[in-house]
Short mmCIF file of C-alpha atoms in Angstrom, two decimals:
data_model
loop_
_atom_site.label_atom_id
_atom_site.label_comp_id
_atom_site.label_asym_id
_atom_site.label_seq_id
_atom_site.Cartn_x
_atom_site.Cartn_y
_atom_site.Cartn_z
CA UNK A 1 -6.43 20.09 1.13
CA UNK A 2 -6.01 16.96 -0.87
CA UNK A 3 -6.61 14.01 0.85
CA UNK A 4 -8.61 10.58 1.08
CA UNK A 5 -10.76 10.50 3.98
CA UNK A 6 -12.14 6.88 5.51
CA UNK A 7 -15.07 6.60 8.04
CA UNK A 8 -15.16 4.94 10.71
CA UNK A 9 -11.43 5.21 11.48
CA UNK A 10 -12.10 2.77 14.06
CA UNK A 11 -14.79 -0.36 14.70
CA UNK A 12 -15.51 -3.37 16.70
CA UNK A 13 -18.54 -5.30 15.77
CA UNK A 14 -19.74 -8.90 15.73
CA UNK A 15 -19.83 -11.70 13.72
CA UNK A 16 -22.63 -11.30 11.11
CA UNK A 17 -23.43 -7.82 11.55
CA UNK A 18 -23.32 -6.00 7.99
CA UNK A 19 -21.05 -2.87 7.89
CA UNK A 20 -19.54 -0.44 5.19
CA UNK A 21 -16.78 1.62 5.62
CA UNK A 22 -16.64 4.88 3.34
CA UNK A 23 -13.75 6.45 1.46
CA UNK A 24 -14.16 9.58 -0.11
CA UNK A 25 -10.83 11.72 -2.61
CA UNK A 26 -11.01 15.15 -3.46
CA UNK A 27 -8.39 14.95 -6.49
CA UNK A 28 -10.62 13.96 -8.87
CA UNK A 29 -8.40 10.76 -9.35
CA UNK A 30 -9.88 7.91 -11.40
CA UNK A 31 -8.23 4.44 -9.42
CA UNK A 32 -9.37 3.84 -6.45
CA UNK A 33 -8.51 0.39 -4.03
CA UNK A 34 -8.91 -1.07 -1.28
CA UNK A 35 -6.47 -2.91 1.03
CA UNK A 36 -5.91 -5.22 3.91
CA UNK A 37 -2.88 -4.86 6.07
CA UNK A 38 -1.85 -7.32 8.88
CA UNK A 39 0.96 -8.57 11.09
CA UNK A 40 3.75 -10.41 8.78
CA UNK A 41 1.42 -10.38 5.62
CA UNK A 42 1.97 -6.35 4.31
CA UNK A 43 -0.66 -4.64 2.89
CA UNK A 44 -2.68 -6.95 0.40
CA UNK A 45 -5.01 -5.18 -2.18
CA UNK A 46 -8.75 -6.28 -1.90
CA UNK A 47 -10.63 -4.70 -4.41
CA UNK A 48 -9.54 -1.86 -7.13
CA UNK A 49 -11.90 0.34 -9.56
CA UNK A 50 -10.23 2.23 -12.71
CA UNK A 51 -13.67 3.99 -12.96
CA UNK A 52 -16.78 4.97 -12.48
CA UNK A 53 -19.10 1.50 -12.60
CA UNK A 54 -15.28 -0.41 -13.05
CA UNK A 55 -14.44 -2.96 -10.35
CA UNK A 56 -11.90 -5.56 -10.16
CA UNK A 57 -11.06 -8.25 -7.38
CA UNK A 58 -7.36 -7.70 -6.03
CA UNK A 59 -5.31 -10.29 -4.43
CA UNK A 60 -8.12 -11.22 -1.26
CA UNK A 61 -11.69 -10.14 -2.76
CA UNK A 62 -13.49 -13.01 -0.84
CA UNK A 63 -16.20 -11.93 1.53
CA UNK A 64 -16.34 -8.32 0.64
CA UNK A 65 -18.12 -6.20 -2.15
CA UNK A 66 -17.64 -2.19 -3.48
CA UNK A 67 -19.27 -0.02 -5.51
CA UNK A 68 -18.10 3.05 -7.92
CA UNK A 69 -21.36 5.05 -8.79
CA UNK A 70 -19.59 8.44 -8.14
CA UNK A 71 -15.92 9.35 -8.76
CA UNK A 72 -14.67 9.98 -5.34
CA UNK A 73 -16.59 7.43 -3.52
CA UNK A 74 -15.68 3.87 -3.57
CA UNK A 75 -17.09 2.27 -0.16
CA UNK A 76 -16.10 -1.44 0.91
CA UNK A 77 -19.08 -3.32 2.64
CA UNK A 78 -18.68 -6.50 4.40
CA UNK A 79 -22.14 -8.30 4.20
CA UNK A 80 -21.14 -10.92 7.01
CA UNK A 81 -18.23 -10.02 8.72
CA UNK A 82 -16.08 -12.53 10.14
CA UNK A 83 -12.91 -12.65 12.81
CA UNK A 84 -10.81 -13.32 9.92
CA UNK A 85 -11.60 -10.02 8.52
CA UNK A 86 -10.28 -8.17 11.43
CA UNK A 87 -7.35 -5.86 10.07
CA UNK A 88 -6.77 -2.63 9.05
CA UNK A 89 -8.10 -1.38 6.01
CA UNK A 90 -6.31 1.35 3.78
CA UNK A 91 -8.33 3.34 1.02
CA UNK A 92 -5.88 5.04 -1.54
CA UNK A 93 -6.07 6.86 -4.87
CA UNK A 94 -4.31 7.42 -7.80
CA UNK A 95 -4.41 9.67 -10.73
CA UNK A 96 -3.31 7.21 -13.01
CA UNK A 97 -6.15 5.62 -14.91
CA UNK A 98 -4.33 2.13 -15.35
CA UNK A 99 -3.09 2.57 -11.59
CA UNK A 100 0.45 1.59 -12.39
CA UNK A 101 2.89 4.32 -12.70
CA UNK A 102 1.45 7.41 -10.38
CA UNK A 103 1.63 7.85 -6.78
CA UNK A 104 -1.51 6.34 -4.56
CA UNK A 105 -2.42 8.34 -1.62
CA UNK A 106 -3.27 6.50 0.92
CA UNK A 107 -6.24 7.14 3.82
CA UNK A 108 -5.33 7.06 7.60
CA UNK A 109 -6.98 3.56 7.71
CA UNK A 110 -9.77 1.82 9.72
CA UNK A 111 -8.89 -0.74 12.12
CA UNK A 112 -12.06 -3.55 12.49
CA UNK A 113 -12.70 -5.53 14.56
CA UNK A 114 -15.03 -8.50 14.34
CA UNK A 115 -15.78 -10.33 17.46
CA UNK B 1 5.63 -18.40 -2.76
CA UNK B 2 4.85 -14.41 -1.89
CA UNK B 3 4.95 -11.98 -4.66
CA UNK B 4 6.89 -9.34 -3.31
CA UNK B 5 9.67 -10.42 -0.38
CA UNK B 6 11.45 -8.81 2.10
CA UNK B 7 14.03 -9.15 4.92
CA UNK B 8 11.58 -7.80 8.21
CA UNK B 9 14.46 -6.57 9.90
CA UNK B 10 14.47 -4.71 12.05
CA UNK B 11 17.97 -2.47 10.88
CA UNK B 12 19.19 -1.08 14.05
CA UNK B 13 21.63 1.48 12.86
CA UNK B 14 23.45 4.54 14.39
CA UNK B 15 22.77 8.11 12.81
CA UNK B 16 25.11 8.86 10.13
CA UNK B 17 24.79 5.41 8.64
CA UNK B 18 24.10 4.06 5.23
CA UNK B 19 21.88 1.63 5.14
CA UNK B 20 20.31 -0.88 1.98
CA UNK B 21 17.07 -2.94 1.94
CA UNK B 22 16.47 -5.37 -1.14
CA UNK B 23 13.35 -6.91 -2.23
CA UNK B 24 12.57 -9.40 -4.28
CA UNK B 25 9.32 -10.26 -6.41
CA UNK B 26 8.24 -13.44 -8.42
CA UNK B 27 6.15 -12.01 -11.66
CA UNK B 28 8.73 -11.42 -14.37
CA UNK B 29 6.20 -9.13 -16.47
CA UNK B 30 6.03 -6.25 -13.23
CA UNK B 31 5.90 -3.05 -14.72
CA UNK B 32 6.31 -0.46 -11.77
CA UNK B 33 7.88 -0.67 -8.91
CA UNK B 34 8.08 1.37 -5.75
CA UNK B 35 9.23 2.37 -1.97
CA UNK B 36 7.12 3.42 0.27
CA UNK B 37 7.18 4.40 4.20
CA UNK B 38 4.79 3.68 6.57
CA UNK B 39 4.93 4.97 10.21
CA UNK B 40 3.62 3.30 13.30
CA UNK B 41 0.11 2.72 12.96
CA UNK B 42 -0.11 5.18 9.82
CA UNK B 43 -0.89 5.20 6.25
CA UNK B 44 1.71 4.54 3.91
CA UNK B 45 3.29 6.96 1.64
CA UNK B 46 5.38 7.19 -1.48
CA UNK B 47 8.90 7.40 -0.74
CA UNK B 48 10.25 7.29 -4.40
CA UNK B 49 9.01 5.20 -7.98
CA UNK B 50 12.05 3.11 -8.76
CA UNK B 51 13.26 3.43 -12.68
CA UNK B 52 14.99 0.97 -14.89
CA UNK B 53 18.11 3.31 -14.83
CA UNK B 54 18.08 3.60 -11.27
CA UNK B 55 17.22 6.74 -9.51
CA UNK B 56 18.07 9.36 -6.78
CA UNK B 57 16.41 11.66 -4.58
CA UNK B 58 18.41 13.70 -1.80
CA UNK B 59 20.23 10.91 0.29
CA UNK B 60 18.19 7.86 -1.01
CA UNK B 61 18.74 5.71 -4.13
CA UNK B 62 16.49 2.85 -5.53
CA UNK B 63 17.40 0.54 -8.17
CA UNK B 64 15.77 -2.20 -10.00
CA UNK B 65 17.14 -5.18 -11.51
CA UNK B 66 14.91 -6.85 -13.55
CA UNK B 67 17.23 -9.77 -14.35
CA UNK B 68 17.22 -10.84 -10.88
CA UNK B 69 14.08 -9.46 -9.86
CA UNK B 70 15.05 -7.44 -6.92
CA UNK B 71 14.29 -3.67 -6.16
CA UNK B 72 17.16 -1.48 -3.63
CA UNK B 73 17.00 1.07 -1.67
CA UNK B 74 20.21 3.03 -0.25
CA UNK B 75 19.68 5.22 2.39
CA UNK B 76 23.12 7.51 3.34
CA UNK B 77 23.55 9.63 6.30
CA UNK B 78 20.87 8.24 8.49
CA UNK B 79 18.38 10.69 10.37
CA UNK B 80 16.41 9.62 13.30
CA UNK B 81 13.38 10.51 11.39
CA UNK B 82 14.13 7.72 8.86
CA UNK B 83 13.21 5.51 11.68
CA UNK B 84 10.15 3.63 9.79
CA UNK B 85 9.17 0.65 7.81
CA UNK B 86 9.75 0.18 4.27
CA UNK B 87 7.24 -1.26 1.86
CA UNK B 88 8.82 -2.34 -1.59
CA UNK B 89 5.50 -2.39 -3.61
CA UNK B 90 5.25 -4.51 -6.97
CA UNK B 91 2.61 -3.27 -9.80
CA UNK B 92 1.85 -5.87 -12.05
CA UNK B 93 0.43 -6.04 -15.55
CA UNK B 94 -3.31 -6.57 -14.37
CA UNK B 95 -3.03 -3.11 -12.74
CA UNK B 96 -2.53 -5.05 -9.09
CA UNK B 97 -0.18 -3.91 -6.78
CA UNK B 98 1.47 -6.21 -4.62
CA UNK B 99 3.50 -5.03 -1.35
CA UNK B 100 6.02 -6.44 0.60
CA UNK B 101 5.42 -6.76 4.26
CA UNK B 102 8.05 -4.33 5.24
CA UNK B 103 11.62 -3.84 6.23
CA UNK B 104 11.42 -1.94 10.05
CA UNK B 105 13.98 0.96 10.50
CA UNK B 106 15.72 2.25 13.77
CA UNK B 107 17.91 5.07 13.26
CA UNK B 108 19.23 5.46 16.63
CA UNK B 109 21.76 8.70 18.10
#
């Protein structure tokens, strides 16, 4: 089944504590992001990669970091979480190498957190 | 000023219904634009890509008019299972994407 997977689907931690959430696609697809969604503000993209060892900042990149070494990983770690960065995070994919005309599929989302 | 705007609603309106949403974005050079539905406390999913001509799929139609900026979607014959929110979702020429935060659905019988 095709499908973007996130771990852990839910999380509360504290303030400080380093923590990575994992996404993982099985299509093979090339973009890969990361989003933010809370109340009144939508989903807002955090980080995007067009490739392996490619990485851009989205719209809110600030106090988060990814990695692409493999093609259907693309993890999101939050060195020093704060209670700002409590939301729920989406993982999605896309087959289309720019990102801007194909579907994204979207994981079920992780809600953090951070006390 | 947000990049991608929306009325929140929520559109409380009986089955049988049609129904339109508008959205408007601030970057003039957007190249793609899309609807997507998200369920309660679920990941969003593609509803339908929205095309310069305007397009149609079953008993929804999305246009775009890039004069004015703004993105539509018409839903006809309401279902109770179009009960949802609706993201209008803005790609823009730095391979961003940039979503609205949602117009809230009740289809009701």
């Amino acid at each position: 089944e095709a499908q973007v997977t996130q771990n852990p689907r839910y999380l509360i931690t504290v303030t400080g504590k380093k923590l990575t959430v994992t996404c993982s696609q099985n299509m093979n697809h090339e973009y890969m992001s990361w989003y933010r969604q809370d109340p009144g503000l939508g989903l807002r993209q955090i980080y995007y990669s067009m490739n392996v060892e490619v990485t851009d900042k989205g719209d809110v990149p600030e106090g988060y970091k990814v990695s692409r070494k493999e093609k259907r990983n693309f993890p999101l770690i939050l060195e020093s979480p704060s209670p700002n960065q409590t939301s729920l995070y989406f993982c999605a994919s896309s087959n289309d190498r720019t990102g801007g005309s194909y579907e994204q599929y979207f994981g079920p989302g992780t809600r953090l957190t951070v006390t | 000023r947000k990049e991608v705007e929306q009325d929140p609603g929520p559109f409380n309106v009986p089955e049988g219904a049609t129904v339109a949403f508008n959205c408007t974005y601030s970057n003039s050079a957007s190249q793609s634009f899309f609807w997507y539905r998200q369920d309660c406390r679920k990941e969003p999913k593609l509803l339908m890509s929205v095309y310069s001509s305007g397009n149609e799929d079953g008993r929804f139609t999305a246009q775009l008019n890039r004069a004015s900026q703004y993105i539509s979607l018409l839903i006809r014959d309401s279902k109770l299972s179009d009960s949802a929110t609706y993201l209008c979702v803005v790609n823009s020429n730095l391979n961003k994407f940039y979503f609205g935060s949602g117009t809230k659905l009740n289809v009701k019988p």
